[in-house]
mmCIF file of C-alpha atoms and ligand atoms in Angstrom:
data_model
loop_
_atom_site.group_PDB
_atom_site.id
_atom_site.type_symbol
_atom_site.label_atom_id
_atom_site.label_comp_id
_atom_site.label_asym_id
_atom_site.label_seq_id
_atom_site.Cartn_x
_atom_site.Cartn_y
_atom_site.Cartn_z
ATOM 1 C CA MET U 47 -33.861 -22.229 37.228
ATOM 2 C CA LYS U 48 -31.505 -24.757 39.015
ATOM 3 C CA THR U 49 -28.326 -23.610 40.465
ATOM 4 C CA ILE U 50 -25.247 -25.885 40.232
ATOM 5 C CA LEU U 51 -22.069 -25.438 42.058
ATOM 6 C CA VAL U 52 -19.052 -26.437 40.106
ATOM 7 C CA THR U 53 -15.908 -26.645 42.158
ATOM 8 C CA GLY U 54 -12.660 -26.397 40.314
ATOM 9 C CA GLY U 55 -14.460 -24.837 37.368
ATOM 10 C CA ALA U 56 -11.371 -22.776 36.226
ATOM 11 C CA GLY U 57 -9.376 -25.898 35.563
ATOM 12 C CA PHE U 58 -9.319 -28.097 32.548
ATOM 13 C CA ILE U 59 -12.375 -30.333 32.825
ATOM 14 C CA GLY U 60 -14.301 -28.232 35.094
ATOM 15 C CA SER U 61 -14.278 -25.140 32.666
ATOM 16 C CA ASN U 62 -15.294 -27.460 29.721
ATOM 17 C CA PHE U 63 -18.232 -28.710 31.949
ATOM 18 C CA VAL U 64 -19.302 -25.199 32.787
ATOM 19 C CA TYR U 65 -19.481 -24.360 28.997
ATOM 20 C CA TYR U 66 -21.210 -27.623 28.395
ATOM 21 C CA MET U 67 -23.925 -27.079 31.088
ATOM 22 C CA LEU U 68 -24.673 -23.546 30.048
ATOM 23 C CA ARG U 69 -24.857 -24.486 26.432
ATOM 24 C CA THR U 70 -27.075 -27.502 26.915
ATOM 25 C CA HIS U 71 -29.423 -26.454 29.679
ATOM 26 C CA PRO U 72 -30.944 -23.083 29.491
ATOM 27 C CA ASN U 73 -32.598 -23.567 32.852
ATOM 28 C CA VAL U 74 -29.258 -24.091 34.680
ATOM 29 C CA ARG U 75 -27.210 -21.374 36.441
ATOM 30 C CA VAL U 76 -23.656 -22.287 37.239
ATOM 31 C CA VAL U 77 -21.511 -20.973 40.349
ATOM 32 C CA VAL U 78 -17.851 -21.699 40.090
ATOM 33 C CA LEU U 79 -15.801 -21.971 43.336
ATOM 34 C CA ASP U 80 -12.155 -22.191 42.556
ATOM 35 C CA ALA U 81 -9.147 -21.254 44.510
ATOM 36 C CA LEU U 82 -7.196 -20.389 41.421
ATOM 37 C CA THR U 83 -4.194 -22.383 42.186
ATOM 38 C CA TYR U 84 -1.497 -22.683 39.465
ATOM 39 C CA ALA U 85 -3.914 -24.889 37.589
ATOM 40 C CA GLY U 86 -6.949 -22.496 37.601
ATOM 41 C CA ASN U 87 -7.079 -19.955 34.956
ATOM 42 C CA LEU U 88 -9.882 -17.236 35.074
ATOM 43 C CA GLU U 89 -9.019 -16.287 31.448
ATOM 44 C CA THR U 90 -10.570 -19.577 30.338
ATOM 45 C CA LEU U 91 -13.910 -18.384 31.850
ATOM 46 C CA SER U 92 -13.567 -14.731 30.792
ATOM 47 C CA PRO U 93 -16.232 -14.896 28.102
ATOM 48 C CA LEU U 94 -18.739 -15.852 30.846
ATOM 49 C CA LEU U 95 -17.960 -13.219 33.551
ATOM 50 C CA ASP U 96 -20.917 -10.932 32.485
ATOM 51 C CA ASN U 97 -23.366 -13.813 31.924
ATOM 52 C CA PRO U 98 -26.413 -13.657 34.173
ATOM 53 C CA ARG U 99 -26.388 -17.427 34.539
ATOM 54 C CA PHE U 100 -22.811 -17.601 35.694
ATOM 55 C CA ARG U 101 -21.054 -16.518 38.872
ATOM 56 C CA PHE U 102 -17.331 -16.793 39.752
ATOM 57 C CA VAL U 103 -16.277 -17.065 43.361
ATOM 58 C CA LYS U 104 -12.689 -17.261 44.307
ATOM 59 C CA GLY U 105 -12.329 -19.546 47.251
ATOM 60 C CA ASP U 106 -10.909 -22.724 48.692
ATOM 61 C CA ILE U 107 -12.911 -25.903 49.276
ATOM 62 C CA THR U 108 -11.053 -26.582 52.372
ATOM 63 C CA ASP U 109 -12.216 -23.242 53.878
ATOM 64 C CA ARG U 110 -15.263 -24.440 55.818
ATOM 65 C CA ALA U 111 -16.585 -21.054 56.727
ATOM 66 C CA ALA U 112 -16.359 -19.772 53.234
ATOM 67 C CA VAL U 113 -17.988 -22.815 51.673
ATOM 68 C CA GLU U 114 -20.743 -22.933 54.355
ATOM 69 C CA ASN U 115 -21.491 -19.087 53.723
ATOM 70 C CA LEU U 116 -21.603 -19.736 49.987
ATOM 71 C CA PHE U 117 -23.952 -22.675 50.381
ATOM 72 C CA ARG U 118 -26.395 -20.550 52.596
ATOM 73 C CA GLU U 119 -26.243 -17.660 50.040
ATOM 74 C CA GLU U 120 -26.839 -19.793 46.949
ATOM 75 C CA GLY U 121 -29.074 -22.582 48.130
ATOM 76 C CA PHE U 122 -27.514 -24.931 45.553
ATOM 77 C CA ASP U 123 -29.605 -27.736 43.857
ATOM 78 C CA ALA U 124 -26.466 -29.819 43.048
ATOM 79 C CA VAL U 125 -22.740 -29.797 43.562
ATOM 80 C CA VAL U 126 -20.192 -31.243 41.166
ATOM 81 C CA ASN U 127 -16.692 -31.413 42.646
ATOM 82 C CA PHE U 128 -13.917 -31.238 40.264
ATOM 83 C CA ALA U 129 -11.625 -29.175 42.542
ATOM 84 C CA ALA U 130 -8.435 -31.083 42.976
ATOM 85 C CA GLU U 131 -4.745 -31.242 42.743
ATOM 86 C CA SER U 132 -4.472 -33.354 39.694
ATOM 87 C CA HIS U 133 -0.829 -33.818 38.494
ATOM 88 C CA VAL U 134 0.808 -37.118 39.474
ATOM 89 C CA ASP U 135 4.329 -35.772 39.167
ATOM 90 C CA ARG U 136 3.571 -32.836 41.502
ATOM 91 C CA SER U 137 2.057 -35.499 44.017
ATOM 92 C CA ILE U 138 5.344 -37.189 44.193
ATOM 93 C CA ASP U 139 7.161 -33.951 44.883
ATOM 94 C CA THR U 140 4.578 -32.463 47.398
ATOM 95 C CA PRO U 141 2.034 -35.159 48.587
ATOM 96 C CA GLU U 142 0.531 -32.976 51.416
ATOM 97 C CA ILE U 143 -1.520 -30.533 49.484
ATOM 98 C CA PHE U 144 -3.035 -33.455 47.512
ATOM 99 C CA LEU U 145 -4.345 -34.911 50.791
ATOM 100 C CA LYS U 146 -5.547 -31.581 52.179
ATOM 101 C CA THR U 147 -7.496 -30.442 48.989
ATOM 102 C CA ASN U 148 -8.590 -33.750 47.518
ATOM 103 C CA ILE U 149 -9.671 -35.441 50.850
ATOM 104 C CA LEU U 150 -10.315 -32.723 53.311
ATOM 105 C CA GLY U 151 -11.847 -30.515 50.752
ATOM 106 C CA THR U 152 -14.193 -33.129 49.681
ATOM 107 C CA GLN U 153 -15.242 -33.678 53.324
ATOM 108 C CA VAL U 154 -15.999 -29.892 53.617
ATOM 109 C CA LEU U 155 -18.292 -30.050 50.611
ATOM 110 C CA LEU U 156 -19.913 -33.313 51.867
ATOM 111 C CA ASP U 157 -20.653 -31.687 55.203
ATOM 112 C CA ALA U 158 -22.052 -28.505 53.620
ATOM 113 C CA CYS U 159 -24.363 -30.648 51.478
ATOM 114 C CA ARG U 160 -25.549 -32.392 54.525
ATOM 115 C CA LYS U 161 -26.159 -29.166 56.439
ATOM 116 C CA GLY U 162 -27.938 -27.776 53.410
ATOM 117 C CA GLY U 163 -30.622 -30.582 53.550
ATOM 118 C CA ASN U 164 -28.966 -33.458 51.688
ATOM 119 C CA ILE U 165 -27.958 -31.587 48.466
ATOM 120 C CA ARG U 166 -27.237 -33.732 45.527
ATOM 121 C CA PHE U 167 -23.380 -34.181 45.283
ATOM 122 C CA HIS U 168 -21.274 -35.701 42.466
ATOM 123 C CA GLN U 169 -17.662 -36.542 42.956
ATOM 124 C CA VAL U 170 -15.502 -36.453 39.889
ATOM 125 C CA SER U 171 -12.948 -39.184 40.377
ATOM 126 C CA THR U 172 -10.473 -41.057 38.318
ATOM 127 C CA ASP U 173 -9.734 -44.505 36.929
ATOM 128 C CA GLU U 174 -6.183 -44.045 38.710
ATOM 129 C CA VAL U 175 -7.877 -45.339 41.990
ATOM 130 C CA TYR U 176 -7.929 -48.798 40.336
ATOM 131 C CA GLY U 177 -4.017 -48.922 40.029
ATOM 132 C CA ASP U 178 -2.841 -50.147 36.869
ATOM 133 C CA LEU U 179 -3.176 -53.236 34.346
ATOM 134 C CA PRO U 180 -0.244 -55.197 32.840
ATOM 135 C CA LEU U 181 0.759 -54.318 29.310
ATOM 136 C CA ASP U 182 0.484 -57.970 28.243
ATOM 137 C CA ARG U 183 -3.120 -58.511 29.129
ATOM 138 C CA PRO U 184 -5.207 -56.407 26.745
ATOM 139 C CA ASP U 185 -8.255 -58.477 27.684
ATOM 140 C CA LEU U 186 -8.358 -56.815 31.161
ATOM 141 C CA PHE U 187 -10.338 -53.674 31.921
ATOM 142 C CA PHE U 188 -11.318 -51.695 35.055
ATOM 143 C CA THR U 189 -14.934 -52.286 36.093
ATOM 144 C CA GLU U 190 -16.704 -50.668 38.929
ATOM 145 C CA GLU U 191 -15.877 -53.769 41.062
ATOM 146 C CA THR U 192 -12.195 -53.624 40.376
ATOM 147 C CA PRO U 193 -10.554 -53.230 43.900
ATOM 148 C CA ILE U 194 -8.960 -49.792 44.859
ATOM 149 C CA HIS U 195 -5.270 -50.209 44.524
ATOM 150 C CA THR U 196 -3.409 -46.942 44.152
ATOM 151 C CA SER U 197 0.217 -46.086 43.025
ATOM 152 C CA SER U 198 0.815 -42.505 43.498
ATOM 153 C CA PRO U 199 -0.042 -39.857 46.343
ATOM 154 C CA TYR U 200 -2.547 -38.379 43.725
ATOM 155 C CA SER U 201 -4.360 -41.516 43.122
ATOM 156 C CA ALA U 202 -4.374 -42.401 46.803
ATOM 157 C CA SER U 203 -5.866 -39.010 47.678
ATOM 158 C CA LYS U 204 -8.561 -39.587 45.062
ATOM 159 C CA ALA U 205 -9.289 -42.878 46.473
ATOM 160 C CA GLY U 206 -9.432 -41.544 50.000
ATOM 161 C CA ALA U 207 -12.085 -39.063 48.724
ATOM 162 C CA ASP U 208 -14.074 -41.717 47.099
ATOM 163 C CA LEU U 209 -14.274 -43.832 50.224
ATOM 164 C CA LEU U 210 -15.323 -40.914 52.231
ATOM 165 C CA VAL U 211 -17.999 -40.034 49.810
ATOM 166 C CA GLN U 212 -19.274 -43.581 49.965
ATOM 167 C CA ALA U 213 -19.013 -43.571 53.817
ATOM 168 C CA TYR U 214 -21.262 -40.397 53.984
ATOM 169 C CA HIS U 215 -23.768 -42.260 51.608
ATOM 170 C CA ARG U 216 -23.831 -45.328 53.985
ATOM 171 C CA THR U 217 -23.718 -43.518 57.326
ATOM 172 C CA TYR U 218 -25.748 -40.339 56.612
ATOM 173 C CA GLY U 219 -27.678 -41.339 53.568
ATOM 174 C CA ALA U 220 -25.797 -38.581 51.511
ATOM 175 C CA ASN U 221 -27.181 -38.133 48.015
ATOM 176 C CA ILE U 222 -24.119 -38.886 46.069
ATOM 177 C CA THR U 223 -22.706 -40.454 42.895
ATOM 178 C CA ILE U 224 -19.010 -40.932 41.789
ATOM 179 C CA SER U 225 -17.733 -41.073 38.342
ATOM 180 C CA ARG U 226 -14.204 -42.598 37.446
ATOM 181 C CA CYS U 227 -13.078 -41.519 34.123
ATOM 182 C CA SER U 228 -9.907 -42.337 32.045
ATOM 183 C CA ASN U 229 -7.465 -39.551 30.829
ATOM 184 C CA ASN U 230 -8.988 -36.601 29.249
ATOM 185 C CA TYR U 231 -7.764 -34.265 26.571
ATOM 186 C CA GLY U 232 -9.091 -31.225 24.739
ATOM 187 C CA PRO U 233 -9.344 -27.396 24.910
ATOM 188 C CA TYR U 234 -7.963 -25.668 28.090
ATOM 189 C CA HIS U 235 -5.755 -28.604 29.148
ATOM 190 C CA PHE U 236 -2.877 -27.213 31.206
ATOM 191 C CA PRO U 237 0.445 -27.638 29.318
ATOM 192 C CA GLU U 238 1.978 -29.718 32.134
ATOM 193 C CA LYS U 239 0.070 -32.797 31.134
ATOM 194 C CA LEU U 240 1.171 -35.238 28.351
ATOM 195 C CA ILE U 241 -0.871 -34.020 25.188
ATOM 196 C CA PRO U 242 -0.981 -30.254 25.643
ATOM 197 C CA LEU U 243 2.674 -30.196 26.780
ATOM 198 C CA MET U 244 3.655 -32.077 23.593
ATOM 199 C CA ILE U 245 1.553 -30.021 21.302
ATOM 200 C CA THR U 246 2.870 -26.814 22.694
ATOM 201 C CA ASN U 247 6.421 -27.860 23.063
ATOM 202 C CA ALA U 248 6.464 -28.998 19.367
ATOM 203 C CA MET U 249 4.884 -25.823 18.261
ATOM 204 C CA GLU U 250 7.715 -23.899 20.123
ATOM 205 C CA GLY U 251 10.446 -26.195 18.620
ATOM 206 C CA LYS U 252 11.248 -27.465 22.098
ATOM 207 C CA SER U 253 12.034 -31.187 22.976
ATOM 208 C CA LEU U 254 9.327 -33.713 23.718
ATOM 209 C CA PRO U 255 10.078 -35.570 26.984
ATOM 210 C CA VAL U 256 8.868 -39.041 26.967
ATOM 211 C CA TYR U 257 9.141 -40.930 30.196
ATOM 212 C CA GLY U 258 10.994 -44.297 30.041
ATOM 213 C CA GLU U 259 10.480 -45.942 26.679
ATOM 214 C CA GLY U 260 6.925 -44.381 26.110
ATOM 215 C CA LYS U 261 5.201 -47.869 26.249
ATOM 216 C CA ASN U 262 2.877 -46.899 29.036
ATOM 217 C CA ILE U 263 -0.782 -46.833 27.884
ATOM 218 C CA ARG U 264 -3.493 -44.554 28.699
ATOM 219 C CA ASP U 265 -7.214 -44.659 27.699
ATOM 220 C CA TRP U 266 -8.005 -41.250 26.159
ATOM 221 C CA LEU U 267 -11.324 -39.574 26.224
ATOM 222 C CA TYR U 268 -12.349 -36.293 24.554
ATOM 223 C CA VAL U 269 -13.299 -33.837 27.379
ATOM 224 C CA LYS U 270 -16.756 -33.177 25.957
ATOM 225 C CA ASP U 271 -17.524 -36.847 26.172
ATOM 226 C CA HIS U 272 -16.579 -36.816 29.891
ATOM 227 C CA CYS U 273 -18.939 -33.744 30.465
ATOM 228 C CA SER U 274 -21.868 -35.343 28.744
ATOM 229 C CA ALA U 275 -21.380 -38.585 30.863
ATOM 230 C CA ILE U 276 -21.462 -36.507 34.141
ATOM 231 C CA ASP U 277 -24.563 -34.627 33.053
ATOM 232 C CA LEU U 278 -26.310 -38.021 32.587
ATOM 233 C CA ILE U 279 -25.172 -39.237 35.878
ATOM 234 C CA LEU U 280 -26.545 -35.900 37.587
ATOM 235 C CA GLN U 281 -29.953 -36.539 35.770
ATOM 236 C CA GLY U 282 -30.330 -40.234 36.042
ATOM 237 C CA GLY U 283 -27.506 -41.936 37.965
ATOM 238 C CA ARG U 284 -28.528 -44.114 40.763
ATOM 239 C CA ILE U 285 -27.686 -42.616 44.234
ATOM 240 C CA GLY U 286 -24.738 -44.328 46.024
ATOM 241 C CA GLU U 287 -23.290 -45.688 42.757
ATOM 242 C CA VAL U 288 -19.943 -45.569 40.963
ATOM 243 C CA TYR U 289 -19.765 -45.150 37.178
ATOM 244 C CA ASN U 290 -16.734 -45.741 35.097
ATOM 245 C CA ILE U 291 -16.342 -43.420 32.072
ATOM 246 C CA GLY U 292 -14.142 -44.227 29.071
ATOM 247 C CA GLY U 293 -14.319 -44.864 25.270
ATOM 248 C CA HIS U 294 -11.968 -47.705 24.550
ATOM 249 C CA ASN U 295 -9.225 -45.321 23.081
ATOM 250 C CA GLU U 296 -5.969 -47.083 24.402
ATOM 251 C CA ARG U 297 -2.797 -45.649 23.004
ATOM 252 C CA SER U 298 0.832 -45.795 24.213
ATOM 253 C CA ASN U 299 2.419 -42.534 25.122
ATOM 254 C CA LEU U 300 4.712 -42.911 22.064
ATOM 255 C CA GLN U 301 1.859 -43.420 19.688
ATOM 256 C CA VAL U 302 0.219 -40.373 21.151
ATOM 257 C CA VAL U 303 3.356 -38.130 20.719
ATOM 258 C CA LYS U 304 3.938 -39.383 17.147
ATOM 259 C CA ALA U 305 0.370 -38.703 16.191
ATOM 260 C CA ILE U 306 0.682 -35.173 17.460
ATOM 261 C CA LEU U 307 3.871 -34.659 15.363
ATOM 262 C CA ALA U 308 2.233 -36.068 12.367
ATOM 263 C CA LEU U 309 -0.672 -33.559 12.713
ATOM 264 C CA LEU U 310 1.652 -30.701 13.028
ATOM 265 C CA GLY U 311 3.660 -31.821 10.052
ATOM 266 C CA LYS U 312 6.825 -32.268 12.182
ATOM 267 C CA ASP U 313 9.426 -35.089 12.222
ATOM 268 C CA GLU U 314 10.179 -37.241 15.304
ATOM 269 C CA SER U 315 13.735 -35.601 16.085
ATOM 270 C CA ALA U 316 12.447 -33.684 18.987
ATOM 271 C CA ILE U 317 11.320 -36.770 20.957
ATOM 272 C CA THR U 318 13.691 -37.290 23.930
ATOM 273 C CA TYR U 319 13.634 -40.185 26.230
ATOM 274 C CA VAL U 320 13.898 -39.124 29.920
ATOM 275 C CA LYS U 321 13.925 -40.747 33.292
ATOM 276 C CA ASP U 322 10.815 -42.718 34.098
ATOM 277 C CA ARG U 323 8.283 -41.541 36.606
ATOM 278 C CA PRO U 324 8.681 -43.452 39.928
ATOM 279 C CA GLY U 325 5.790 -46.029 40.434
ATOM 280 C CA HIS U 326 4.724 -45.195 36.870
ATOM 281 C CA ASP U 327 1.295 -46.929 36.146
ATOM 282 C CA LEU U 328 1.604 -49.197 33.053
ATOM 283 C CA ARG U 329 -1.885 -49.324 31.630
ATOM 284 C CA TYR U 330 -5.244 -47.841 32.309
ATOM 285 C CA ALA U 331 -8.292 -49.185 30.462
ATOM 286 C CA ILE U 332 -11.927 -48.605 31.430
ATOM 287 C CA ASP U 333 -14.992 -50.799 30.859
ATOM 288 C CA PRO U 334 -17.740 -48.351 30.317
ATOM 289 C CA THR U 335 -20.561 -50.930 30.080
ATOM 290 C CA LYS U 336 -22.525 -49.688 33.142
ATOM 291 C CA MET U 337 -22.669 -46.036 31.789
ATOM 292 C CA ARG U 338 -23.913 -47.480 28.424
ATOM 293 C CA GLN U 339 -26.465 -49.795 29.678
ATOM 294 C CA GLU U 340 -27.917 -47.860 32.701
ATOM 295 C CA LEU U 341 -27.695 -44.352 31.159
ATOM 296 C CA GLY U 342 -27.414 -44.824 27.424
ATOM 297 C CA TRP U 343 -24.137 -42.867 27.267
ATOM 298 C CA LYS U 344 -21.631 -43.343 24.538
ATOM 299 C CA PRO U 345 -18.675 -41.115 23.449
ATOM 300 C CA GLU U 346 -19.185 -39.135 20.242
ATOM 301 C CA THR U 347 -15.477 -38.345 19.444
ATOM 302 C CA THR U 348 -12.934 -40.808 18.147
ATOM 303 C CA PHE U 349 -9.407 -40.283 19.209
ATOM 304 C CA GLU U 350 -8.281 -39.275 15.651
ATOM 305 C CA THR U 351 -11.015 -36.628 15.385
ATOM 306 C CA GLY U 352 -10.491 -35.508 18.986
ATOM 307 C CA LEU U 353 -6.727 -35.241 18.690
ATOM 308 C CA ARG U 354 -7.048 -33.288 15.449
ATOM 309 C CA GLN U 355 -9.623 -30.909 16.971
ATOM 310 C CA THR U 356 -7.281 -30.487 19.955
ATOM 311 C CA VAL U 357 -4.226 -29.700 17.949
ATOM 312 C CA ALA U 358 -6.257 -27.121 15.915
ATOM 313 C CA TRP U 359 -7.483 -25.531 19.170
ATOM 314 C CA TYR U 360 -3.993 -24.948 20.351
ATOM 315 C CA GLN U 361 -2.989 -23.626 16.931
ATOM 316 C CA GLU U 362 -5.963 -21.228 17.101
ATOM 317 C CA ASN U 363 -5.525 -20.270 20.705
ATOM 318 C CA ARG U 364 -1.930 -19.554 21.081
ATOM 319 C CA ASP U 365 -2.510 -16.657 23.403
ATOM 320 C CA TRP U 366 -4.267 -18.894 25.856
ATOM 321 C CA TRP U 367 -1.473 -21.351 26.244
ATOM 322 C CA GLU U 368 1.340 -18.667 25.922
ATOM 323 C CA HIS U 369 -0.136 -16.816 28.838
ATOM 324 C CA VAL U 370 -0.053 -20.041 30.752
ATOM 325 C CA LYS U 371 3.543 -20.879 29.864
ATOM 326 C CA SER U 372 4.698 -17.320 30.734
ATOM 327 C CA GLY U 373 2.707 -17.045 33.910
ATOM 328 C CA ALA U 374 0.678 -14.043 32.682
ATOM 329 C CA TYR U 375 -2.506 -15.872 33.303
ATOM 330 C CA LEU U 376 -1.983 -15.567 37.141
ATOM 331 C CA ALA U 377 -2.538 -11.847 36.867
ATOM 332 C CA TYR U 378 -5.976 -12.157 35.229
ATOM 333 C CA TYR U 379 -8.105 -12.344 38.332
ATOM 334 C CA LYS U 380 -6.531 -9.106 39.722
ATOM 335 C CA GLN U 381 -7.070 -7.467 36.432
ATOM 336 C CA HIS U 382 -10.777 -8.277 36.459
ATOM 337 C CA TYR U 383 -11.589 -8.028 39.999
ATOM 338 C CA GLY U 384 -8.959 -5.796 41.535
ATOM 339 C CA ASN U 385 -7.782 -6.585 44.964
ATOM 340 C CA THR U 386 -11.043 -8.175 46.237
HETATM 341 P P1 LIG K 1627 -7.070 -29.226 36.816
HETATM 342 O O1 LIG K 1627 -5.844 -29.434 37.682
HETATM 343 O O2 LIG K 1627 -6.933 -28.715 35.470
HETATM 344 O O3 LIG K 1627 -8.047 -28.268 37.610
HETATM 345 C C1 LIG K 1627 -8.257 -28.310 39.037
HETATM 346 C C2 LIG K 1627 -8.968 -27.096 39.508
HETATM 347 O O4 LIG K 1627 -9.266 -27.096 40.751
HETATM 348 C C3 LIG K 1627 -8.066 -25.768 39.139
HETATM 349 O O5 LIG K 1627 -8.959 -24.769 38.566
HETATM 350 C C4 LIG K 1627 -7.689 -25.354 40.615
HETATM 351 O O6 LIG K 1627 -7.486 -23.920 40.853
HETATM 352 C C5 LIG K 1627 -8.876 -25.853 41.474
HETATM 353 N N1 LIG K 1627 -8.482 -26.100 42.851
HETATM 354 C C6 LIG K 1627 -7.401 -26.818 43.221
HETATM 355 N N2 LIG K 1627 -7.345 -26.908 44.640
HETATM 356 C C7 LIG K 1627 -8.404 -26.143 44.849
HETATM 357 C C8 LIG K 1627 -8.957 -25.873 46.323
HETATM 358 N N3 LIG K 1627 -8.480 -26.311 47.401
HETATM 359 N N4 LIG K 1627 -10.227 -25.258 46.407
HETATM 360 C C9 LIG K 1627 -10.862 -24.774 45.219
HETATM 361 N N5 LIG K 1627 -10.319 -24.989 43.977
HETATM 362 C C10 LIG K 1627 -9.167 -25.744 43.781
HETATM 363 O O7 LIG K 1627 -7.735 -30.595 36.891
HETATM 364 P P2 LIG K 1627 -8.567 -31.414 35.798
HETATM 365 O O8 LIG K 1627 -7.698 -32.209 34.978
HETATM 366 O O9 LIG K 1627 -9.578 -30.494 35.246
HETATM 367 O O10 LIG K 1627 -9.384 -32.442 36.617
HETATM 368 C C11 LIG K 1627 -10.584 -32.072 37.415
HETATM 369 C C12 LIG K 1627 -11.001 -33.357 38.132
HETATM 370 O O11 LIG K 1627 -11.196 -34.478 37.334
HETATM 371 C C13 LIG K 1627 -10.085 -33.729 39.275
HETATM 372 O O12 LIG K 1627 -10.741 -34.029 40.393
HETATM 373 C C14 LIG K 1627 -9.311 -34.899 38.687
HETATM 374 O O13 LIG K 1627 -9.022 -35.801 39.664
HETATM 375 C C15 LIG K 1627 -10.511 -35.621 37.789
HETATM 376 N N6 LIG K 1627 -10.037 -36.267 36.727
HETATM 377 C C16 LIG K 1627 -9.105 -35.846 35.834
HETATM 378 C C17 LIG K 1627 -8.729 -36.470 34.554
HETATM 379 C C18 LIG K 1627 -7.870 -35.836 33.566
HETATM 380 O O14 LIG K 1627 -7.409 -36.736 32.640
HETATM 381 N N7 LIG K 1627 -7.468 -34.665 33.718
HETATM 382 C C19 LIG K 1627 -9.257 -37.794 34.388
HETATM 383 C C20 LIG K 1627 -10.174 -38.405 35.334
HETATM 384 C C21 LIG K 1627 -10.472 -37.493 36.501
HETATM 385 P P1 LIG K 1628 -0.208 -37.268 32.458
HETATM 386 O O1 LIG K 1628 -0.717 -36.387 31.399
HETATM 387 O O2 LIG K 1628 0.619 -36.611 33.463
HETATM 388 O O3 LIG K 1628 -1.368 -38.077 33.121
HETATM 389 P P2 LIG K 1628 -1.455 -39.271 34.121
HETATM 390 O O4 LIG K 1628 -0.087 -39.538 34.627
HETATM 391 O O5 LIG K 1628 -2.416 -38.835 35.074
HETATM 392 O O6 LIG K 1628 -1.972 -40.443 33.271
HETATM 393 O O7 LIG K 1628 0.597 -38.287 31.748
HETATM 394 C C1 LIG K 1628 0.077 -39.283 30.812
HETATM 395 C C2 LIG K 1628 1.225 -40.289 30.458
HETATM 396 O O8 LIG K 1628 2.298 -39.618 29.765
HETATM 397 C C3 LIG K 1628 1.805 -40.979 31.655
HETATM 398 O O9 LIG K 1628 2.192 -42.294 31.312
HETATM 399 C C4 LIG K 1628 3.086 -40.248 31.830
HETATM 400 C C5 LIG K 1628 3.543 -39.678 30.527
HETATM 401 N N1 LIG K 1628 4.291 -38.502 30.357
HETATM 402 C C6 LIG K 1628 5.434 -38.306 29.586
HETATM 403 O O10 LIG K 1628 5.949 -39.406 29.014
HETATM 404 N N2 LIG K 1628 6.142 -37.219 29.387
HETATM 405 C C7 LIG K 1628 5.700 -36.014 30.056
HETATM 406 O O11 LIG K 1628 6.174 -35.039 29.976
HETATM 407 C C8 LIG K 1628 4.412 -36.142 30.860
HETATM 408 C C9 LIG K 1628 3.922 -34.829 31.508
HETATM 409 C C10 LIG K 1628 3.750 -37.408 30.930
#
């Protein structure tokens, strides 16, 4: 049995990864370390709380003593770091917590891996570290060699973490890999991000706030395909390497919003154009050749199928997102664990 630490496992991608790993690897035990910030939702993991191959620990990756204790107690075989502040708009309002969690938190984990005897460490990063591409050059894509060139405090903090991870490899021989994925969507996505916000607002009859003219392009990947890519990197990725993850599913924001409305059988009258995001990245587009050639990875889910499944999931799991929107999800930890 191998024990993997998944930090940020109560968030969107981390929780999907936990389910993916427990489902596909019967010899894997997962420990989640999550601070349960506003973005962490223990209800998402509730079906696992009594599973003998799962343990949830509430804690902050910036808390060095707590992290080191947990490493000593568990003797991890590998660490996958999803824990982060992840919302660009929030990073524009309050940058500091992004630097603290995303950079300093990563350093604490790297140090713990080093102390633990060079534990395998995978950093979940983002294509946003490459900045953006122009809208009128569809021939351009981000490769692993594209220079780091960030736009928001969020992307700058993720880039800072990536550089630190690479420095630990070069300086201390740390046993690391980094993945940079495009925008994810799917179940358990917090409804402050574009796709779940639009689905849930449309279901509630609220307006759909599109920034600027809705022309910005994102490269969407169904979350399960991101999980399978990280799994492959953990198994066969070359140490010290960066891997880009994406499935060539570029859509403008307006195309995405209209597709959601069509799936819900609603007209487009609820779309409202609102003030643009400062520094708004124009286009993201990943070249995933290295993942395909080195690790044989390819995405399984087209955007049309993934979006249909995602809309259906939000229709079938109304309690989940209504608890998020009402704030009721914040009480779940206390209900389950009391005041511990
Ligand atoms: P999320 O905001 O849904 O989840 C983040 C999780 O981290 C939450 O459970 C939160 O409670 C936890 N967390 C935050 N600060 C913490 C701290 N100090 N200590 C411990 N836990 C803490 O984020 P997500 O969308 O699931 O993204 C996960 C990772 O993937 C992030 O590192 C993000 O940069 C990266 N990523 C996200 C996307 C995307 O489209 N969402 C794309 C590429 C990469
Ligand atoms: P988001 O989901 O915040 O992801 P990111 O900024 O990390 O790519 O936003 C995706 C795109 O959707 C981005 O171009 C901003 C836009 N957007 C809106 O137009 N309206 C919204 O309410 C939100 C949250 C995002």
